[in-house]
PDB file of N, CA and C in Angstrom:
ATOM      1  N   MET A 803     124.394 105.131  87.609  1.00 50.00           N
ATOM      2  CA  MET A 803     123.009 105.629  87.477  1.00 50.00           C
ATOM      3  C   MET A 803     122.909 105.905  89.061  1.00 50.00           C
ATOM      4  N   MET A 804     122.863 107.359  89.214  1.00 51.00           N
ATOM      5  CA  MET A 804     122.785 107.526  90.719  1.00 51.00           C
ATOM      6  C   MET A 804     121.517 108.496  90.721  1.00 51.00           C
ATOM      7  N   ASN A 805     120.487 108.468  91.963  1.00 53.00           N
ATOM      8  CA  ASN A 805     119.608 109.251  92.147  1.00 53.00           C
ATOM      9  C   ASN A 805     118.688 109.584  91.113  1.00 53.00           C
ATOM     10  N   MET A 806     118.246 110.735  90.644  1.00 59.00           N
ATOM     11  CA  MET A 806     117.366 110.928  89.564  1.00 59.00           C
ATOM     12  C   MET A 806     118.215 110.772  88.217  1.00 59.00           C
ATOM     13  N   GLU A 807     119.521 110.509  88.100  1.00 76.00           N
ATOM     14  CA  GLU A 807     120.071 110.659  86.814  1.00 76.00           C
ATOM     15  C   GLU A 807     119.602 109.723  85.880  1.00 76.00           C
ATOM     16  N   VAL A 808     118.978 108.420  86.459  1.00 78.00           N
ATOM     17  CA  VAL A 808     118.158 107.584  85.569  1.00 78.00           C
ATOM     18  C   VAL A 808     117.265 107.995  84.640  1.00 78.00           C
ATOM     19  N   LEU A 809     116.592 109.227  84.923  1.00 81.00           N
ATOM     20  CA  LEU A 809     115.640 109.562  84.192  1.00 81.00           C
ATOM     21  C   LEU A 809     116.282 110.748  83.182  1.00 81.00           C
ATOM     22  N   LYS A 810     117.657 110.796  83.004  1.00 81.00           N
ATOM     23  CA  LYS A 810     118.189 111.730  82.119  1.00 81.00           C
ATOM     24  C   LYS A 810     119.237 111.284  81.370  1.00 81.00           C
ATOM     25  N   LEU A 811     118.791 109.870  80.998  1.00 83.00           N
ATOM     26  CA  LEU A 811     120.132 109.341  80.108  1.00 83.00           C
ATOM     27  C   LEU A 811     120.116 109.967  78.563  1.00 83.00           C
ATOM     28  N   ASN A 812     121.115 110.119  78.033  1.00 85.00           N
ATOM     29  CA  ASN A 812     121.324 110.717  76.742  1.00 85.00           C
ATOM     30  C   ASN A 812     122.483 109.862  76.146  1.00 85.00           C
ATOM     31  N   CYS A 813     122.207 109.747  74.870  1.00 82.00           N
ATOM     32  CA  CYS A 813     123.495 109.141  73.879  1.00 82.00           C
ATOM     33  C   CYS A 813     124.663 110.281  74.059  1.00 82.00           C
ATOM     34  N   PRO A 814     125.858 109.558  74.285  1.00 84.00           N
ATOM     35  CA  PRO A 814     127.032 110.296  74.380  1.00 84.00           C
ATOM     36  C   PRO A 814     127.489 110.978  72.993  1.00 84.00           C
ATOM     37  N   THR A 815     127.040 110.461  72.008  1.00 88.00           N
ATOM     38  CA  THR A 815     127.386 110.951  70.634  1.00 88.00           C
ATOM     39  C   THR A 815     126.484 112.035  70.163  1.00 88.00           C
ATOM     40  N   CYS A 816     125.185 111.883  70.239  1.00 89.00           N
ATOM     41  CA  CYS A 816     124.410 112.845  69.703  1.00 89.00           C
ATOM     42  C   CYS A 816     123.325 113.421  70.686  1.00 89.00           C
ATOM     43  N   SER A 817     123.276 113.092  71.924  1.00 86.00           N
ATOM     44  CA  SER A 817     122.598 113.725  72.969  1.00 86.00           C
ATOM     45  C   SER A 817     120.937 113.206  72.800  1.00 86.00           C
ATOM     46  N   ALA A 818     120.596 112.318  71.988  1.00 89.00           N
ATOM     47  CA  ALA A 818     119.298 112.097  71.866  1.00 89.00           C
ATOM     48  C   ALA A 818     118.937 110.959  73.186  1.00 89.00           C
ATOM     49  N   GLU A 819     117.791 110.980  73.697  1.00 88.00           N
ATOM     50  CA  GLU A 819     117.305 110.077  74.675  1.00 88.00           C
ATOM     51  C   GLU A 819     116.998 108.748  74.079  1.00 88.00           C
ATOM     52  N   PRO A 820     117.624 107.747  74.538  1.00 88.00           N
ATOM     53  CA  PRO A 820     117.151 106.559  74.107  1.00 88.00           C
ATOM     54  C   PRO A 820     115.865 105.969  74.459  1.00 88.00           C
ATOM     55  N   THR A 821     115.336 105.389  73.422  1.00 90.00           N
ATOM     56  CA  THR A 821     113.911 104.735  74.038  1.00 90.00           C
ATOM     57  C   THR A 821     114.213 103.387  74.868  1.00 90.00           C
ATOM     58  N   GLN A 822     113.168 102.957  75.408  1.00 90.00           N
ATOM     59  CA  GLN A 822     113.063 101.930  76.217  1.00 90.00           C
ATOM     60  C   GLN A 822     113.544 100.518  75.495  1.00 90.00           C
ATOM     61  N   SER A 823     112.971 100.501  74.333  1.00 92.00           N
ATOM     62  CA  SER A 823     113.354  99.331  73.537  1.00 92.00           C
ATOM     63  C   SER A 823     114.780  99.329  73.402  1.00 92.00           C
ATOM     64  N   LYS A 824     115.423 100.388  72.596  1.00 90.00           N
ATOM     65  CA  LYS A 824     116.715 100.409  72.482  1.00 90.00           C
ATOM     66  C   LYS A 824     117.467 100.151  73.697  1.00 90.00           C
ATOM     67  N   LEU A 825     117.255 100.611  74.811  1.00 90.00           N
ATOM     68  CA  LEU A 825     118.170 100.180  76.076  1.00 90.00           C
ATOM     69  C   LEU A 825     117.952  98.727  76.321  1.00 90.00           C
ATOM     70  N   GLU A 826     116.677  98.214  76.149  1.00 93.00           N
ATOM     71  CA  GLU A 826     116.593  96.809  76.234  1.00 93.00           C
ATOM     72  C   GLU A 826     117.508  96.007  75.333  1.00 93.00           C
ATOM     73  N   ASP A 827     117.509  96.511  73.905  1.00 93.00           N
ATOM     74  CA  ASP A 827     118.561  95.789  73.084  1.00 93.00           C
ATOM     75  C   ASP A 827     120.014  95.955  73.390  1.00 93.00           C
ATOM     76  N   LEU A 828     120.250  97.005  73.854  1.00 89.00           N
ATOM     77  CA  LEU A 828     121.822  97.474  74.140  1.00 89.00           C
ATOM     78  C   LEU A 828     122.431  96.639  75.401  1.00 89.00           C
ATOM     79  N   LEU A 829     121.659  96.930  76.506  1.00 91.00           N
ATOM     80  CA  LEU A 829     121.951  96.360  77.753  1.00 91.00           C
ATOM     81  C   LEU A 829     121.932  94.879  77.968  1.00 91.00           C
ATOM     82  N   PRO A 830     122.761  94.259  78.897  1.00 94.00           N
ATOM     83  CA  PRO A 830     122.491  92.909  79.350  1.00 94.00           C
ATOM     84  C   PRO A 830     121.370  92.944  80.207  1.00 94.00           C
ATOM     85  N   LYS A 831     120.743  91.787  80.115  1.00 94.00           N
ATOM     86  CA  LYS A 831     119.306  91.664  80.794  1.00 94.00           C
ATOM     87  C   LYS A 831     119.457  92.187  82.253  1.00 94.00           C
ATOM     88  N   HIS A 832     120.305  91.672  83.132  1.00 94.00           N
ATOM     89  CA  HIS A 832     120.440  91.871  84.480  1.00 94.00           C
ATOM     90  C   HIS A 832     120.641  93.526  84.603  1.00 94.00           C
ATOM     91  N   VAL A 833     121.436  94.165  83.507  1.00 91.00           N
ATOM     92  CA  VAL A 833     121.579  95.795  83.781  1.00 91.00           C
ATOM     93  C   VAL A 833     120.177  96.394  83.481  1.00 91.00           C
ATOM     94  N   TYR A 834     119.657  95.853  82.385  1.00 92.00           N
ATOM     95  CA  TYR A 834     118.432  96.535  82.026  1.00 92.00           C
ATOM     96  C   TYR A 834     117.334  96.442  83.222  1.00 92.00           C
ATOM     97  N   LYS A 835     117.177  95.238  83.521  1.00 93.00           N
ATOM     98  CA  LYS A 835     116.195  95.005  84.948  1.00 93.00           C
ATOM     99  C   LYS A 835     116.737  96.103  85.971  1.00 93.00           C
ATOM    100  N   LYS A 836     117.992  96.175  86.389  1.00 91.00           N
ATOM    101  CA  LYS A 836     118.323  97.171  87.311  1.00 91.00           C
ATOM    102  C   LYS A 836     117.828  98.651  87.025  1.00 91.00           C
ATOM    103  N   TYR A 837     118.332  98.791  85.600  1.00 90.00           N
ATOM    104  CA  TYR A 837     117.841 100.299  85.130  1.00 90.00           C
ATOM    105  C   TYR A 837     116.258 100.389  85.282  1.00 90.00           C
ATOM    106  N   GLN A 838     115.457  99.423  84.935  1.00 91.00           N
ATOM    107  CA  GLN A 838     114.158  99.463  85.117  1.00 91.00           C
ATOM    108  C   GLN A 838     113.567 100.042  86.596  1.00 91.00           C
ATOM    109  N   ASN A 839     114.303  99.152  87.385  1.00 90.00           N
ATOM    110  CA  ASN A 839     113.870  99.381  88.992  1.00 90.00           C
ATOM    111  C   ASN A 839     114.240 100.808  89.612  1.00 90.00           C
ATOM    112  N   PHE A 840     115.491 101.235  89.057  1.00 90.00           N
ATOM    113  CA  PHE A 840     116.050 102.687  89.374  1.00 90.00           C
ATOM    114  C   PHE A 840     114.993 103.457  88.788  1.00 90.00           C
ATOM    115  N   ARG A 841     114.577 103.260  87.328  1.00 89.00           N
ATOM    116  CA  ARG A 841     113.677 104.362  86.901  1.00 89.00           C
ATOM    117  C   ARG A 841     112.295 104.295  87.779  1.00 89.00           C
ATOM    118  N   SER A 842     111.739 103.372  87.774  1.00 89.00           N
ATOM    119  CA  SER A 842     110.562 103.182  88.401  1.00 89.00           C
ATOM    120  C   SER A 842     110.669 103.902  89.852  1.00 89.00           C
ATOM    121  N   ASN A 843     111.587 103.623  90.589  1.00 89.00           N
ATOM    122  CA  ASN A 843     111.890 104.254  91.959  1.00 89.00           C
ATOM    123  C   ASN A 843     111.798 105.613  91.851  1.00 89.00           C
ATOM    124  N   ALA A 844     112.624 106.105  90.720  1.00 89.00           N
ATOM    125  CA  ALA A 844     112.952 107.867  90.560  1.00 89.00           C
ATOM    126  C   ALA A 844     111.545 108.330  90.229  1.00 89.00           C
ATOM    127  N   LEU A 845     110.685 107.673  89.330  1.00 89.00           N
ATOM    128  CA  LEU A 845     109.517 108.348  88.929  1.00 89.00           C
ATOM    129  C   LEU A 845     108.629 108.329  90.011  1.00 89.00           C
ATOM    130  N   ILE A 846     108.417 107.439  91.105  1.00 90.00           N
ATOM    131  CA  ILE A 846     107.870 107.435  92.263  1.00 90.00           C
ATOM    132  C   ILE A 846     108.075 108.376  93.119  1.00 90.00           C
ATOM    133  N   GLU A 847     109.362 108.626  93.332  1.00 89.00           N
ATOM    134  CA  GLU A 847     110.088 109.577  94.155  1.00 89.00           C
ATOM    135  C   GLU A 847     109.553 111.110  93.682  1.00 89.00           C
ATOM    136  N   ARG A 848     109.665 111.393  92.378  1.00 89.00           N
ATOM    137  CA  ARG A 848     109.267 112.602  92.125  1.00 89.00           C
ATOM    138  C   ARG A 848     107.920 113.084  91.894  1.00 89.00           C
ATOM    139  N   ASP A 849     106.904 112.135  92.086  1.00 91.00           N
ATOM    140  CA  ASP A 849     105.446 112.169  91.842  1.00 91.00           C
ATOM    141  C   ASP A 849     105.013 112.504  93.049  1.00 91.00           C
ATOM    142  N   PRO A 850     104.599 113.862  93.148  1.00 89.00           N
ATOM    143  CA  PRO A 850     103.861 114.368  94.461  1.00 89.00           C
ATOM    144  C   PRO A 850     102.627 113.529  94.866  1.00 89.00           C
ATOM    145  N   ASN A 851     101.975 112.721  94.092  1.00 91.00           N
ATOM    146  CA  ASN A 851     100.720 112.073  94.178  1.00 91.00           C
ATOM    147  C   ASN A 851     101.024 110.637  94.737  1.00 91.00           C
ATOM    148  N   LEU A 852     102.517 110.353  94.842  1.00 94.00           N
ATOM    149  CA  LEU A 852     102.627 108.830  95.259  1.00 94.00           C
ATOM    150  C   LEU A 852     103.943 108.879  96.446  1.00 94.00           C
ATOM    151  N   LYS A 853     103.606 107.917  97.255  1.00 95.00           N
ATOM    152  CA  LYS A 853     104.433 107.867  98.465  1.00 95.00           C
ATOM    153  C   LYS A 853     104.660 106.285  98.575  1.00 95.00           C
ATOM    154  N   TRP A 854     105.906 105.943  99.183  1.00 94.00           N
ATOM    155  CA  TRP A 854     105.975 104.738  99.561  1.00 94.00           C
ATOM    156  C   TRP A 854     105.331 104.484 100.860  1.00 94.00           C
ATOM    157  N   CYS A 855     104.761 103.158 101.092  1.00 96.00           N
ATOM    158  CA  CYS A 855     104.135 102.698 102.192  1.00 96.00           C
ATOM    159  C   CYS A 855     104.953 103.031 103.402  1.00 96.00           C
ATOM    160  N   SER A 856     104.431 103.505 104.638  1.00 95.00           N
ATOM    161  CA  SER A 856     105.070 103.932 105.802  1.00 95.00           C
ATOM    162  C   SER A 856     105.169 102.816 106.396  1.00 95.00           C
ATOM    163  N   ARG A 857     104.725 101.574 106.219  1.00 95.00           N
ATOM    164  CA  ARG A 857     104.876 100.388 107.116  1.00 95.00           C
ATOM    165  C   ARG A 857     106.279  99.682 106.641  1.00 95.00           C
ATOM    166  N   LEU A 858     106.946  99.486 107.697  1.00 93.00           N
ATOM    167  CA  LEU A 858     108.483  98.985 107.472  1.00 93.00           C
ATOM    168  C   LEU A 858     108.305  97.676 106.515  1.00 93.00           C
ATOM    169  N   GLY A 859     109.264  97.684 105.769  1.00 93.00           N
ATOM    170  CA  GLY A 859     109.183  96.180 105.024  1.00 93.00           C
ATOM    171  C   GLY A 859     108.146  95.980 103.972  1.00 93.00           C
ATOM    172  N   CYS A 860     107.155  96.947 103.945  1.00 95.00           N
ATOM    173  CA  CYS A 860     105.954  96.779 102.927  1.00 95.00           C
ATOM    174  C   CYS A 860     106.405  96.787 101.622  1.00 95.00           C
ATOM    175  N   GLY A 861     107.079  98.003 101.242  1.00 92.00           N
ATOM    176  CA  GLY A 861     107.639  98.357  99.749  1.00 92.00           C
ATOM    177  C   GLY A 861     106.623  98.707  98.729  1.00 92.00           C
ATOM    178  N   LYS A 862     105.283  98.761  99.139  1.00 95.00           N
ATOM    179  CA  LYS A 862     104.278  99.107  98.011  1.00 95.00           C
ATOM    180  C   LYS A 862     103.972 100.673  97.989  1.00 95.00           C
ATOM    181  N   VAL A 863     103.481 101.048  96.772  1.00 95.00           N
ATOM    182  CA  VAL A 863     103.284 102.472  96.656  1.00 95.00           C
ATOM    183  C   VAL A 863     101.749 102.839  96.849  1.00 95.00           C
ATOM    184  N   VAL A 864     101.757 103.985  97.538  1.00 95.00           N
ATOM    185  CA  VAL A 864     100.475 104.475  97.842  1.00 95.00           C
ATOM    186  C   VAL A 864     100.141 105.806  96.998  1.00 95.00           C
ATOM    187  N   GLU A 865      98.784 105.823  96.483  1.00 92.00           N
ATOM    188  CA  GLU A 865      98.567 106.910  95.632  1.00 92.00           C
ATOM    189  C   GLU A 865      97.632 107.698  96.315  1.00 92.00           C
ATOM    190  N   ASN A 866      97.757 109.151  96.161  1.00 88.00           N
ATOM    191  CA  ASN A 866      96.980 110.130  96.762  1.00 88.00           C
ATOM    192  C   ASN A 866      95.565 110.042  96.159  1.00 88.00           C
ATOM    193  N   SER A 867      94.425 109.757  96.892  1.00 78.00           N
ATOM    194  CA  SER A 867      93.108 109.616  96.397  1.00 78.00           C
ATOM    195  C   SER A 867      92.356 110.823  96.187  1.00 78.00           C
ATOM    196  N   GLY A 868      93.199 112.119  96.569  1.00 78.00           N
ATOM    197  CA  GLY A 868      92.781 113.388  96.524  1.00 78.00           C
ATOM    198  C   GLY A 868      91.736 113.785  97.633  1.00 78.00           C
ATOM    199  N   LYS A 869      91.581 112.901  98.493  1.00 75.00           N
ATOM    200  CA  LYS A 869      90.896 113.108  99.678  1.00 75.00           C
ATOM    201  C   LYS A 869      91.598 113.662 101.000  1.00 75.00           C
ATOM    202  N   GLY A 870      92.200 114.699 100.785  1.00 80.00           N
ATOM    203  CA  GLY A 870      92.961 115.026 102.175  1.00 80.00           C
ATOM    204  C   GLY A 870      94.564 114.530 101.732  1.00 80.00           C
ATOM    205  N   SER A 871      95.269 114.450 103.072  1.00 88.00           N
ATOM    206  CA  SER A 871      96.514 113.957 103.304  1.00 88.00           C
ATOM    207  C   SER A 871      96.749 112.471 103.551  1.00 88.00           C
ATOM    208  N   LYS A 872      95.681 111.659 103.636  1.00 91.00           N
ATOM    209  CA  LYS A 872      95.675 110.467 103.958  1.00 91.00           C
ATOM    210  C   LYS A 872      95.693 109.556 102.760  1.00 91.00           C
ATOM    211  N   GLY A 873      96.578 108.745 102.682  1.00 92.00           N
ATOM    212  CA  GLY A 873      96.639 107.760 101.738  1.00 92.00           C
ATOM    213  C   GLY A 873      96.660 106.302 102.373  1.00 92.00           C
ATOM    214  N   THR A 874      95.805 105.162 101.827  1.00 93.00           N
ATOM    215  CA  THR A 874      95.884 103.973 102.309  1.00 93.00           C
ATOM    216  C   THR A 874      96.534 102.792 101.280  1.00 93.00           C
ATOM    217  N   CYS A 875      97.498 102.114 101.958  1.00 95.00           N
ATOM    218  CA  CYS A 875      98.256 101.220 101.252  1.00 95.00           C
ATOM    219  C   CYS A 875      97.378  99.922 101.210  1.00 95.00           C
ATOM    220  N   GLU A 876      97.399  98.929 100.228  1.00 95.00           N
ATOM    221  CA  GLU A 876      96.952  97.736 100.124  1.00 95.00           C
ATOM    222  C   GLU A 876      96.883  96.855 101.362  1.00 95.00           C
ATOM    223  N   CYS A 877      98.086  97.033 102.206  1.00 96.00           N
ATOM    224  CA  CYS A 877      98.468  96.431 103.310  1.00 96.00           C
ATOM    225  C   CYS A 877      97.431  96.906 104.628  1.00 96.00           C
ATOM    226  N   GLY A 878      97.020  98.146 104.303  1.00 95.00           N
ATOM    227  CA  GLY A 878      95.968  98.795 105.344  1.00 95.00           C
ATOM    228  C   GLY A 878      96.635  99.799 106.063  1.00 95.00           C
ATOM    229  N   GLN A 879      97.963 100.182 106.078  1.00 96.00           N
ATOM    230  CA  GLN A 879      98.758 101.096 106.600  1.00 96.00           C
ATOM    231  C   GLN A 879      98.344 102.413 105.890  1.00 96.00           C
ATOM    232  N   GLN A 880      98.229 103.390 106.912  1.00 94.00           N
ATOM    233  CA  GLN A 880      97.574 104.701 106.347  1.00 94.00           C
ATOM    234  C   GLN A 880      98.967 105.770 106.447  1.00 94.00           C
ATOM    235  N   THR A 881      99.405 106.363 105.169  1.00 94.00           N
ATOM    236  CA  THR A 881     100.305 106.901 105.068  1.00 94.00           C
ATOM    237  C   THR A 881     100.152 108.361 104.957  1.00 94.00           C
ATOM    238  N   CYS A 882     100.668 109.626 105.669  1.00 93.00           N
ATOM    239  CA  CYS A 882     100.537 110.905 105.356  1.00 93.00           C
ATOM    240  C   CYS A 882     101.220 111.204 103.929  1.00 93.00           C
ATOM    241  N   MET A 883     100.400 111.804 103.040  1.00 92.00           N
ATOM    242  CA  MET A 883     100.697 112.061 101.689  1.00 92.00           C
ATOM    243  C   MET A 883     101.590 113.342 101.740  1.00 92.00           C
ATOM    244  N   LYS A 884     101.649 114.131 102.660  1.00 90.00           N
ATOM    245  CA  LYS A 884     102.495 115.277 102.712  1.00 90.00           C
ATOM    246  C   LYS A 884     103.877 114.864 102.938  1.00 90.00           C
ATOM    247  N   CYS A 885     104.263 113.927 104.138  1.00 91.00           N
ATOM    248  CA  CYS A 885     105.723 113.905 104.598  1.00 91.00           C
ATOM    249  C   CYS A 885     106.010 112.340 104.305  1.00 91.00           C
ATOM    250  N   GLY A 886     105.052 111.385 104.150  1.00 91.00           N
ATOM    251  CA  GLY A 886     105.589 110.022 103.978  1.00 91.00           C
ATOM    252  C   GLY A 886     105.523 109.120 105.151  1.00 91.00           C
ATOM    253  N   ASN A 887     105.207 109.718 106.094  1.00 93.00           N
ATOM    254  CA  ASN A 887     105.398 109.006 107.406  1.00 93.00           C
ATOM    255  C   ASN A 887     104.021 108.402 107.704  1.00 93.00           C
ATOM    256  N   GLU A 888     103.939 107.684 108.890  1.00 93.00           N
ATOM    257  CA  GLU A 888     102.583 107.228 109.056  1.00 93.00           C
ATOM    258  C   GLU A 888     101.723 108.251 109.197  1.00 93.00           C
ATOM    259  N   PHE A 889     100.453 108.102 109.042  1.00 93.00           N
ATOM    260  CA  PHE A 889      99.492 109.076 109.010  1.00 93.00           C
ATOM    261  C   PHE A 889      99.278 109.694 110.519  1.00 93.00           C
ATOM    262  N   HIS A 890      99.204 110.944 110.512  1.00 90.00           N
ATOM    263  CA  HIS A 890      99.125 111.603 111.849  1.00 90.00           C
ATOM    264  C   HIS A 890      98.155 112.685 111.806  1.00 90.00           C
TER     265      HIS A 890
END
């Protein structure tokens, strides 16, 4: 599972997209947990209304409030919603 490929999983036999519950049943718990983390990160990366907090080590997600290009994290850090860096 590399990059955004985690969002494009298909059955090798019939090409159907597996459901989350089917993946949970098929995969070992530790692999399913990694899959969930990769999937969550990929969804955040591709959503233009979400950015990672620009404060080093925070790791939280900032949502665009629709009021310009400034987003504020729970930690108080202001992030530019256009480039993902500290608000400028």
